[in-house]
Amino acid sequence: MQKNIAVLRGDGIGPEIMEEALRCLDAVERRFGHSFATSEALLGGAAIDAVGAPLPAETLAVCKASDAVLLGAVGGPKWEHLPGDARPEKGLLGLRQGLGVYANLRPATLFPQLAAASPLRADIAAAGIDFLVVRELIGGIYFGVHKTEEKGGQQVATDVMEYSESEIERILHVAFGAAQKRRGKVTSVDKANVLDTSRLWRAVAGRVAQQYPSVEFENMLVDNAAMQIVKNPAQFDVVVTENMFGDILTDEASMITGSIGMIPSASLGAPGAPGLFEPIHGSAPDIAGKNLANPVGTILSVGMMLRYSLGMPTEADAVEAAVLAVLESGLRTADAAGPDDVPVGCEEMGRAVAAAIGKA
Ligand code: NAD
């Protein structure tokens, strides 16, 4: 198959982790006989330095014309003095909005080989952590009206949370579609005992669930979900929720899996539109250019790209199996290394995973 992929290396460790992700993509290309054409474009601080804007029009055009977009990370101290609208992170928000990616998929996976890195009690971690959070990304309270006004001699602030049936319905379909490709269970998280938006969410979720009879379905209140994620994470397969609840629960979920450097993400829009794939971490300026970064989150983002945007599940399985094989062999970058491990660099880790893909 021939596919076009936009590549945005970004800032900090972005270029070095992307180099290893592309090495693994090359290995998939060779192993499975595909042809991946990559187009590099500028985003974030790199774009500000080159052309004076964090999201050049040409970058958005290249991304929109591609089958998928692969991103490293953006930002860093060099651009922190700039006003909010001119900063690197604004480029990333503009890209998400420009691509219309409303569904953010973040797996919470604890690799058994890294169980000691989880802050959870050993018996809870041993039961396994392998679930996917599907978060609504471009609606809800983050995108409602925000205002602060003077009332009765004091400041009063208001943030409006609004969801339409169609916004809820489309994200629920993403969750059920993902569950069909996983272990077939969806947990919809809301606050239906208090919020109208949640009551509508729950009604729509129930309707959508009826269209997927083979998928087990349950509702859960968000406060209970926050507890269950640390008490019994093994019960979850796909968790779907609105923007703000998802923001909080995904950070909780990533924390229990150990290193931030291991976790990929996918942001998806309308069917057929290019998805955006990136590790969940930032540009890690403290370790940039030192060959210390963990490239696995970006490599697994390649896996998610193959699975969710390019329709290549076998190839995605091969990437994930290669990461597991390399961890099994004992290789670790410094962030995931235990006291007895001798850590390897970013490049060595990337080369090892690429070699393992070749043997898959
Ligand atoms: P960060 O995720 O960049 O780093 C947090 C800590 O985790 C650091 O100690 C870092 O060294 C470590 N770390 C992160 N990724 C790692 C990896 N792959 N391997 C090993 N260690 C890793 O978060 P931060 O320090 O708060 O932010 C740094 C910059 O990144 C800021 O400018 C911020 O705005 C930006 N940022 C960008 C994104 C993005 O591009 N999606 C996300 C978050 C933060």
Tab-separated table of C-alpha atoms and ligand atoms in Angstrom:
chain	number	residue	atom	x	y	z
A	1	MET	CA	0.000	0.000	0.000
A	2	GLN	CA	1.089	3.575	-0.708
A	3	LYS	CA	0.457	6.100	2.092
A	4	ASN	CA	1.430	9.757	2.637
A	5	ILE	CA	2.520	10.749	6.122
A	6	ALA	CA	3.171	14.299	7.355
A	7	VAL	CA	6.087	14.378	9.799
A	8	LEU	CA	6.393	17.215	12.346
A	9	ARG	CA	9.529	16.775	14.448
A	10	GLY	CA	8.947	19.894	16.562
A	11	ASP	CA	11.275	20.979	19.380
A	12	GLY	CA	13.447	19.647	22.209
A	13	ILE	CA	13.610	15.850	22.072
A	14	GLY	CA	11.094	15.911	19.165
A	15	PRO	CA	13.701	15.475	16.401
A	16	GLU	CA	15.553	12.581	18.113
A	17	ILE	CA	12.458	10.556	19.086
A	18	MET	CA	11.039	11.120	15.600
A	19	GLU	CA	14.251	9.779	14.039
A	20	GLU	CA	13.709	6.482	15.878
A	21	ALA	CA	9.987	6.384	15.057
A	22	LEU	CA	10.832	6.818	11.360
A	23	ARG	CA	13.440	4.074	11.631
A	24	CYS	CA	10.665	1.767	12.874
A	25	LEU	CA	8.299	2.970	10.133
A	26	ASP	CA	11.013	2.078	7.577
A	27	ALA	CA	11.236	-1.377	9.143
A	28	VAL	CA	7.433	-1.819	8.762
A	29	GLU	CA	7.682	-0.646	5.140
A	30	ARG	CA	10.359	-3.231	4.336
A	31	ARG	CA	8.842	-6.062	6.359
A	32	PHE	CA	5.339	-5.702	4.865
A	33	GLY	CA	6.162	-4.311	1.398
A	34	HIS	CA	4.388	-0.943	1.762
A	35	SER	CA	5.443	2.439	0.447
A	36	PHE	CA	5.302	5.299	2.954
A	37	ALA	CA	6.017	8.772	1.509
A	38	THR	CA	6.886	11.231	4.295
A	39	SER	CA	6.586	15.043	4.020
A	40	GLU	CA	8.342	17.034	6.728
A	41	ALA	CA	6.833	20.327	7.916
A	42	LEU	CA	7.521	22.851	10.679
A	43	LEU	CA	5.514	23.234	13.898
A	44	GLY	CA	6.051	25.010	17.221
A	45	GLY	CA	9.304	26.706	18.141
A	46	ALA	CA	11.053	25.400	15.030
A	47	ALA	CA	8.391	27.105	12.892
A	48	ILE	CA	8.586	30.335	14.928
A	49	ASP	CA	12.357	30.462	14.362
A	50	ALA	CA	12.088	29.723	10.642
A	51	VAL	CA	8.997	31.677	9.549
A	52	GLY	CA	7.718	33.578	12.615
A	53	ALA	CA	4.508	31.564	13.278
A	54	PRO	CA	3.905	28.390	15.334
A	55	LEU	CA	1.577	26.857	12.716
A	56	PRO	CA	2.517	28.029	9.213
A	57	ALA	CA	-0.326	27.738	6.653
A	58	GLU	CA	1.895	25.424	4.610
A	59	THR	CA	2.176	22.983	7.554
A	60	LEU	CA	-1.602	22.725	7.945
A	61	ALA	CA	-1.934	22.233	4.172
A	62	VAL	CA	0.684	19.424	4.158
A	63	CYS	CA	-1.078	17.734	7.110
A	64	LYS	CA	-4.545	17.995	5.541
A	65	ALA	CA	-3.224	16.478	2.301
A	66	SER	CA	-1.743	13.453	4.128
A	67	ASP	CA	-3.233	10.140	5.249
A	68	ALA	CA	-1.895	10.711	8.792
A	69	VAL	CA	0.221	13.136	10.804
A	70	LEU	CA	3.077	12.043	13.064
A	71	LEU	CA	4.270	14.586	15.658
A	72	GLY	CA	7.205	14.675	18.094
A	73	ALA	CA	6.644	17.440	20.670
A	74	VAL	CA	6.707	21.237	20.776
A	75	GLY	CA	7.783	23.998	23.153
A	76	GLY	CA	10.715	24.946	25.325
A	77	PRO	CA	12.263	27.737	27.406
A	78	LYS	CA	13.505	29.574	24.307
A	79	TRP	CA	9.921	30.611	23.418
A	80	GLU	CA	8.433	31.023	26.916
A	81	HIS	CA	8.742	34.828	26.843
A	82	LEU	CA	6.353	35.060	23.860
A	83	PRO	CA	2.689	36.075	24.359
A	84	GLY	CA	0.189	33.152	24.589
A	85	ASP	CA	-1.018	33.365	20.989
A	86	ALA	CA	2.516	33.347	19.564
A	87	ARG	CA	3.838	30.379	21.573
A	88	PRO	CA	4.681	26.924	20.190
A	89	GLU	CA	1.802	25.208	22.047
A	90	LYS	CA	-0.675	27.461	20.219
A	91	GLY	CA	0.518	25.819	16.999
A	92	LEU	CA	-0.430	22.402	18.367
A	93	LEU	CA	-3.921	23.540	19.457
A	94	GLY	CA	-4.393	25.161	16.036
A	95	LEU	CA	-3.327	21.941	14.338
A	96	ARG	CA	-5.814	19.844	16.363
A	97	GLN	CA	-8.589	22.302	15.570
A	98	GLY	CA	-7.554	22.629	11.908
A	99	LEU	CA	-7.651	18.850	11.482
A	100	GLY	CA	-10.975	18.627	13.388
A	101	VAL	CA	-9.664	15.799	15.561
A	102	TYR	CA	-12.435	15.436	18.148
A	103	ALA	CA	-11.495	12.039	19.608
A	104	ASN	CA	-8.353	11.604	21.679
A	105	LEU	CA	-7.322	7.998	22.300
A	106	ARG	CA	-4.780	7.315	25.032
A	107	PRO	CA	-3.921	3.781	26.030
A	108	ALA	CA	-3.014	3.072	29.639
A	109	THR	CA	-0.833	0.014	29.361
A	110	LEU	CA	1.477	-1.315	32.009
A	111	PHE	CA	4.089	-3.472	30.313
A	112	PRO	CA	4.572	-6.440	32.678
A	113	GLN	CA	8.322	-5.993	32.296
A	114	LEU	CA	8.011	-2.502	33.835
A	115	ALA	CA	5.600	-3.415	36.654
A	116	ALA	CA	8.076	-2.207	39.272
A	117	ALA	CA	7.806	1.327	37.804
A	118	SER	CA	4.065	1.542	38.641
A	119	PRO	CA	3.164	3.392	41.844
A	120	LEU	CA	0.311	0.897	42.399
A	121	ARG	CA	0.534	-1.953	44.901
A	122	ALA	CA	2.203	-4.992	43.312
A	123	ASP	CA	-0.899	-7.234	43.438
A	124	ILE	CA	-3.030	-4.575	41.699
A	125	ALA	CA	-0.377	-3.972	39.014
A	126	ALA	CA	0.029	-7.738	38.561
A	127	ALA	CA	-3.672	-8.065	37.651
A	128	GLY	CA	-2.808	-6.057	34.530
A	129	ILE	CA	-3.446	-2.534	33.256
A	130	ASP	CA	-4.510	-2.390	29.632
A	131	PHE	CA	-7.268	0.057	28.834
A	132	LEU	CA	-7.940	2.860	26.390
A	133	VAL	CA	-9.356	6.250	27.333
A	134	VAL	CA	-11.379	7.907	24.557
A	135	ARG	CA	-11.669	11.596	25.397
A	136	GLU	CA	-13.838	14.165	23.600
A	137	LEU	CA	-11.265	16.767	22.556
A	138	ILE	CA	-12.834	19.840	20.967
A	139	GLY	CA	-16.054	20.473	22.934
A	140	GLY	CA	-17.343	20.893	26.499
A	141	ILE	CA	-16.246	23.400	29.105
A	142	TYR	CA	-12.822	24.103	27.536
A	143	PHE	CA	-14.553	25.446	24.443
A	144	GLY	CA	-17.614	27.096	26.088
A	145	VAL	CA	-18.028	30.766	27.003
A	146	HIS	CA	-15.536	31.952	29.641
A	147	LYS	CA	-16.112	35.249	31.428
A	148	THR	CA	-15.212	37.082	34.626
A	149	GLU	CA	-17.389	40.037	35.647
A	150	GLU	CA	-18.045	42.372	38.537
A	151	LYS	CA	-21.230	41.490	40.468
A	152	GLY	CA	-22.302	42.854	43.843
A	153	GLY	CA	-18.856	44.299	44.547
A	154	GLN	CA	-16.879	41.147	43.773
A	155	GLN	CA	-15.475	39.254	40.774
A	156	VAL	CA	-17.622	36.381	39.507
A	157	ALA	CA	-16.266	33.891	36.973
A	158	THR	CA	-18.312	31.642	34.681
A	159	ASP	CA	-17.340	28.779	32.351
A	160	VAL	CA	-20.055	27.253	30.228
A	161	MET	CA	-20.173	23.526	29.503
A	162	GLU	CA	-22.224	22.625	26.450
A	163	TYR	CA	-22.644	19.363	24.539
A	164	SER	CA	-24.930	18.581	21.636
A	165	GLU	CA	-26.339	15.124	20.887
A	166	SER	CA	-24.265	14.882	17.702
A	167	GLU	CA	-21.015	15.725	19.529
A	168	ILE	CA	-21.721	12.979	22.076
A	169	GLU	CA	-22.874	10.471	19.509
A	170	ARG	CA	-19.761	10.682	17.319
A	171	ILE	CA	-17.327	10.166	20.224
A	172	LEU	CA	-19.394	7.207	21.501
A	173	HIS	CA	-19.128	5.584	18.072
A	174	VAL	CA	-15.329	5.958	18.235
A	175	ALA	CA	-15.342	4.243	21.645
A	176	PHE	CA	-17.533	1.333	20.534
A	177	GLY	CA	-15.503	0.939	17.323
A	178	ALA	CA	-12.313	0.740	19.401
A	179	ALA	CA	-13.910	-1.766	21.824
A	180	GLN	CA	-14.824	-4.028	18.897
A	181	LYS	CA	-11.093	-4.171	18.055
A	182	ARG	CA	-10.148	-4.800	21.722
A	183	ARG	CA	-11.849	-6.839	24.476
A	184	GLY	CA	-15.385	-5.637	23.755
A	185	LYS	CA	-16.287	-3.501	26.788
A	186	VAL	CA	-17.152	0.224	27.057
A	187	THR	CA	-17.414	2.231	30.295
A	188	SER	CA	-19.013	5.646	29.743
A	189	VAL	CA	-18.000	8.118	32.456
A	190	ASP	CA	-20.175	11.088	33.434
A	191	LYS	CA	-21.617	13.033	36.369
A	192	ALA	CA	-25.269	12.324	35.560
A	193	ASN	CA	-26.359	12.724	39.198
A	194	VAL	CA	-25.576	16.465	38.962
A	195	LEU	CA	-25.004	17.771	35.419
A	196	ASP	CA	-27.487	18.184	32.555
A	197	THR	CA	-24.700	17.679	30.012
A	198	SER	CA	-23.996	14.330	31.691
A	199	ARG	CA	-27.656	13.296	31.676
A	200	LEU	CA	-27.771	13.975	27.937
A	201	TRP	CA	-24.429	12.147	27.574
A	202	ARG	CA	-25.842	9.104	29.382
A	203	ALA	CA	-29.036	9.046	27.296
A	204	VAL	CA	-27.093	9.250	24.013
A	205	ALA	CA	-24.552	6.664	25.211
A	206	GLY	CA	-27.381	4.237	25.980
A	207	ARG	CA	-28.837	4.731	22.501
A	208	VAL	CA	-25.484	4.220	20.767
A	209	ALA	CA	-24.799	1.118	22.907
A	210	GLN	CA	-27.881	-0.559	21.439
A	211	GLN	CA	-26.205	-0.425	18.014
A	212	TYR	CA	-23.307	-2.538	19.330
A	213	PRO	CA	-24.963	-5.601	20.944
A	214	SER	CA	-21.698	-7.552	21.022
A	215	VAL	CA	-20.018	-4.892	23.195
A	216	GLU	CA	-20.586	-4.950	26.964
A	217	PHE	CA	-21.637	-1.498	28.193
A	218	GLU	CA	-21.796	0.284	31.563
A	219	ASN	CA	-22.121	3.828	32.926
A	220	MET	CA	-19.914	5.050	35.762
A	221	LEU	CA	-19.865	8.326	37.699
A	222	VAL	CA	-16.588	10.201	37.296
A	223	ASP	CA	-15.754	10.269	41.011
A	224	ASN	CA	-16.148	6.500	41.184
A	225	ALA	CA	-14.099	6.105	37.962
A	226	ALA	CA	-11.226	8.072	39.528
A	227	MET	CA	-11.241	5.601	42.440
A	228	GLN	CA	-11.658	2.472	40.325
A	229	ILE	CA	-8.668	3.384	38.101
A	230	VAL	CA	-6.347	2.995	41.095
A	231	LYS	CA	-8.351	0.310	42.927
A	232	ASN	CA	-9.030	-2.151	40.105
A	233	PRO	CA	-7.725	-0.919	36.725
A	234	ALA	CA	-7.959	-4.437	35.253
A	235	GLN	CA	-11.770	-4.045	34.984
A	236	PHE	CA	-11.493	-1.457	32.181
A	237	ASP	CA	-11.208	-1.990	28.429
A	238	VAL	CA	-12.434	1.260	26.787
A	239	VAL	CA	-13.342	4.297	28.920
A	240	VAL	CA	-15.161	7.124	27.096
A	241	THR	CA	-15.781	10.549	28.554
A	242	GLU	CA	-16.117	14.290	27.929
A	243	ASN	CA	-13.227	16.714	27.553
A	244	MET	CA	-12.484	17.879	31.112
A	245	PHE	CA	-13.153	14.538	32.846
A	246	GLY	CA	-10.933	12.939	30.177
A	247	ASP	CA	-8.153	15.455	30.740
A	248	ILE	CA	-7.988	14.516	34.409
A	249	LEU	CA	-8.555	10.754	34.097
A	250	THR	CA	-5.942	10.339	31.319
A	251	ASP	CA	-3.240	11.881	33.512
A	252	GLU	CA	-4.239	9.582	36.360
A	253	ALA	CA	-4.208	6.620	33.969
A	254	SER	CA	-0.760	7.454	32.536
A	255	MET	CA	0.702	7.843	36.018
A	256	ILE	CA	-0.173	4.299	37.098
A	257	THR	CA	1.702	2.834	34.115
A	258	GLY	CA	5.145	4.103	35.127
A	259	SER	CA	7.108	6.232	32.642
A	260	ILE	CA	5.558	9.083	30.649
A	261	GLY	CA	8.011	8.269	27.839
A	262	MET	CA	6.210	5.018	26.976
A	263	ILE	CA	2.716	6.274	26.166
A	264	PRO	CA	1.387	7.108	22.698
A	265	SER	CA	-1.799	8.883	21.659
A	266	ALA	CA	-4.068	9.223	18.663
A	267	SER	CA	-6.398	12.101	17.871
A	268	LEU	CA	-9.031	11.263	15.277
A	269	GLY	CA	-11.583	13.288	13.299
A	270	ALA	CA	-14.111	12.385	10.638
A	271	PRO	CA	-13.668	8.956	9.019
A	272	GLY	CA	-11.057	9.181	6.279
A	273	ALA	CA	-9.631	12.495	7.551
A	274	PRO	CA	-5.980	12.407	8.667
A	275	GLY	CA	-5.443	11.498	12.320
A	276	LEU	CA	-2.757	13.050	14.532
A	277	PHE	CA	-0.392	10.688	16.366
A	278	GLU	CA	2.025	11.806	19.088
A	279	PRO	CA	3.537	10.687	22.395
A	280	ILE	CA	1.775	12.160	25.438
A	281	HIS	CA	4.888	13.821	26.832
A	282	GLY	CA	6.306	17.251	26.003
A	283	SER	CA	9.604	18.334	24.462
A	284	ALA	CA	11.659	17.487	27.613
A	285	PRO	CA	14.160	20.347	27.163
A	286	ASP	CA	16.157	19.089	30.175
A	287	ILE	CA	17.334	16.027	28.225
A	288	ALA	CA	17.106	17.287	24.621
A	289	GLY	CA	20.051	16.509	22.339
A	290	LYS	CA	21.652	14.129	24.868
A	291	ASN	CA	20.466	10.791	23.415
A	292	LEU	CA	18.603	10.158	26.708
A	293	ALA	CA	14.977	10.338	25.562
A	294	ASN	CA	12.730	7.299	25.494
A	295	PRO	CA	11.485	6.929	21.898
A	296	VAL	CA	8.930	4.199	22.740
A	297	GLY	CA	5.929	6.562	23.138
A	298	THR	CA	6.568	7.889	19.624
A	299	ILE	CA	7.221	4.412	18.197
A	300	LEU	CA	3.929	3.187	19.703
A	301	SER	CA	2.278	6.279	18.164
A	302	VAL	CA	3.422	4.859	14.813
A	303	GLY	CA	1.631	1.653	15.872
A	304	MET	CA	-1.580	3.602	16.604
A	305	MET	CA	-1.252	5.382	13.245
A	306	LEU	CA	-1.013	2.028	11.451
A	307	ARG	CA	-4.042	0.709	13.356
A	308	TYR	CA	-6.390	3.695	13.384
A	309	SER	CA	-5.578	5.792	10.286
A	310	LEU	CA	-3.868	3.466	7.815
A	311	GLY	CA	-5.983	0.323	8.312
A	312	MET	CA	-2.972	-1.900	9.007
A	313	PRO	CA	-3.732	-3.870	12.216
A	314	THR	CA	-1.200	-6.649	11.537
A	315	GLU	CA	1.544	-4.073	11.080
A	316	ALA	CA	0.418	-2.312	14.291
A	317	ASP	CA	0.572	-5.635	16.135
A	318	ALA	CA	4.112	-6.126	14.815
A	319	VAL	CA	5.247	-2.749	16.203
A	320	GLU	CA	3.717	-3.475	19.616
A	321	ALA	CA	5.164	-6.992	19.688
A	322	ALA	CA	8.608	-5.585	18.803
A	323	VAL	CA	8.460	-3.119	21.717
A	324	LEU	CA	7.478	-5.945	24.068
A	325	ALA	CA	10.290	-8.170	22.766
A	326	VAL	CA	12.857	-5.414	23.312
A	327	LEU	CA	11.601	-4.736	26.858
A	328	GLU	CA	11.638	-8.480	27.480
A	329	SER	CA	15.283	-8.578	26.389
A	330	GLY	CA	16.009	-6.131	29.222
A	331	LEU	CA	16.721	-2.946	27.230
A	332	ARG	CA	15.595	0.252	28.993
A	333	THR	CA	16.163	3.954	28.540
A	334	ALA	CA	17.089	5.821	31.723
A	335	ASP	CA	13.526	6.949	32.573
A	336	ALA	CA	12.283	3.342	32.755
A	337	ALA	CA	15.423	1.705	34.133
A	338	GLY	CA	15.512	0.023	37.529
A	339	PRO	CA	18.452	0.232	39.944
A	340	ASP	CA	20.099	-2.871	38.419
A	341	ASP	CA	19.612	-1.903	34.748
A	342	VAL	CA	22.295	-0.338	32.553
A	343	PRO	CA	20.267	2.159	30.519
A	344	VAL	CA	20.646	2.512	26.748
A	345	GLY	CA	20.293	5.690	24.680
A	346	CYS	CA	17.401	6.844	22.499
A	347	GLU	CA	19.091	5.669	19.290
A	348	GLU	CA	20.013	2.214	20.615
A	349	MET	CA	16.429	1.696	21.799
A	350	GLY	CA	15.057	2.769	18.401
A	351	ARG	CA	17.474	0.529	16.510
A	352	ALA	CA	16.560	-2.450	18.719
A	353	VAL	CA	12.803	-2.005	18.140
A	354	ALA	CA	13.330	-1.542	14.374
A	355	ALA	CA	15.402	-4.735	14.263
A	356	ALA	CA	12.687	-6.602	16.192
A	357	ILE	CA	10.030	-5.395	13.699
A	358	GLY	CA	12.185	-6.801	10.904
A	359	LYS	CA	12.112	-10.209	12.581
A	360	ALA	CA	8.376	-10.128	13.429
B	1	NAD	P1	7.693	17.095	29.530
B	1	NAD	O1	6.725	15.993	29.252
B	1	NAD	O2	8.423	17.633	28.356
B	1	NAD	O3	8.773	16.583	30.611
B	1	NAD	C1	8.398	16.168	31.930
B	1	NAD	C2	9.504	15.268	32.484
B	1	NAD	O4	9.445	14.003	31.831
B	1	NAD	C3	10.922	15.809	32.239
B	1	NAD	O5	11.747	15.462	33.329
B	1	NAD	C4	11.395	15.054	31.006
B	1	NAD	O6	12.792	14.893	30.924
B	1	NAD	C5	10.670	13.723	31.167
B	1	NAD	N1	10.353	13.129	29.861
B	1	NAD	C6	9.386	13.534	29.001
B	1	NAD	N2	9.407	12.786	27.903
B	1	NAD	C7	10.392	11.886	28.061
B	1	NAD	C8	10.910	10.843	27.246
B	1	NAD	N3	10.405	10.562	26.035
B	1	NAD	N4	11.951	10.120	27.708
B	1	NAD	C9	12.466	10.364	28.931
B	1	NAD	N5	12.028	11.333	29.747
B	1	NAD	C10	10.984	12.111	29.313
B	1	NAD	O7	6.865	18.245	30.262
B	1	NAD	P2	7.343	19.719	30.696
B	1	NAD	O8	8.746	19.691	31.178
B	1	NAD	O9	6.269	20.196	31.576
B	1	NAD	O10	7.279	20.577	29.366
B	1	NAD	C11	8.386	20.875	28.519
B	1	NAD	C12	7.898	21.625	27.303
B	1	NAD	O11	7.045	20.745	26.524
B	1	NAD	C13	7.059	22.861	27.623
B	1	NAD	O12	7.397	23.865	26.699
B	1	NAD	C14	5.630	22.388	27.418
B	1	NAD	O13	4.749	23.427	27.092
B	1	NAD	C15	5.806	21.434	26.267
B	1	NAD	N6	4.741	20.393	26.145
B	1	NAD	C16	4.448	19.998	24.889
B	1	NAD	C17	3.539	18.975	24.694
B	1	NAD	C18	3.274	18.504	23.299
B	1	NAD	O14	4.026	18.841	22.386
B	1	NAD	N7	2.253	17.694	23.069
B	1	NAD	C19	2.930	18.341	25.790
B	1	NAD	C20	3.293	18.757	27.084
B	1	NAD	C21	4.211	19.785	27.252
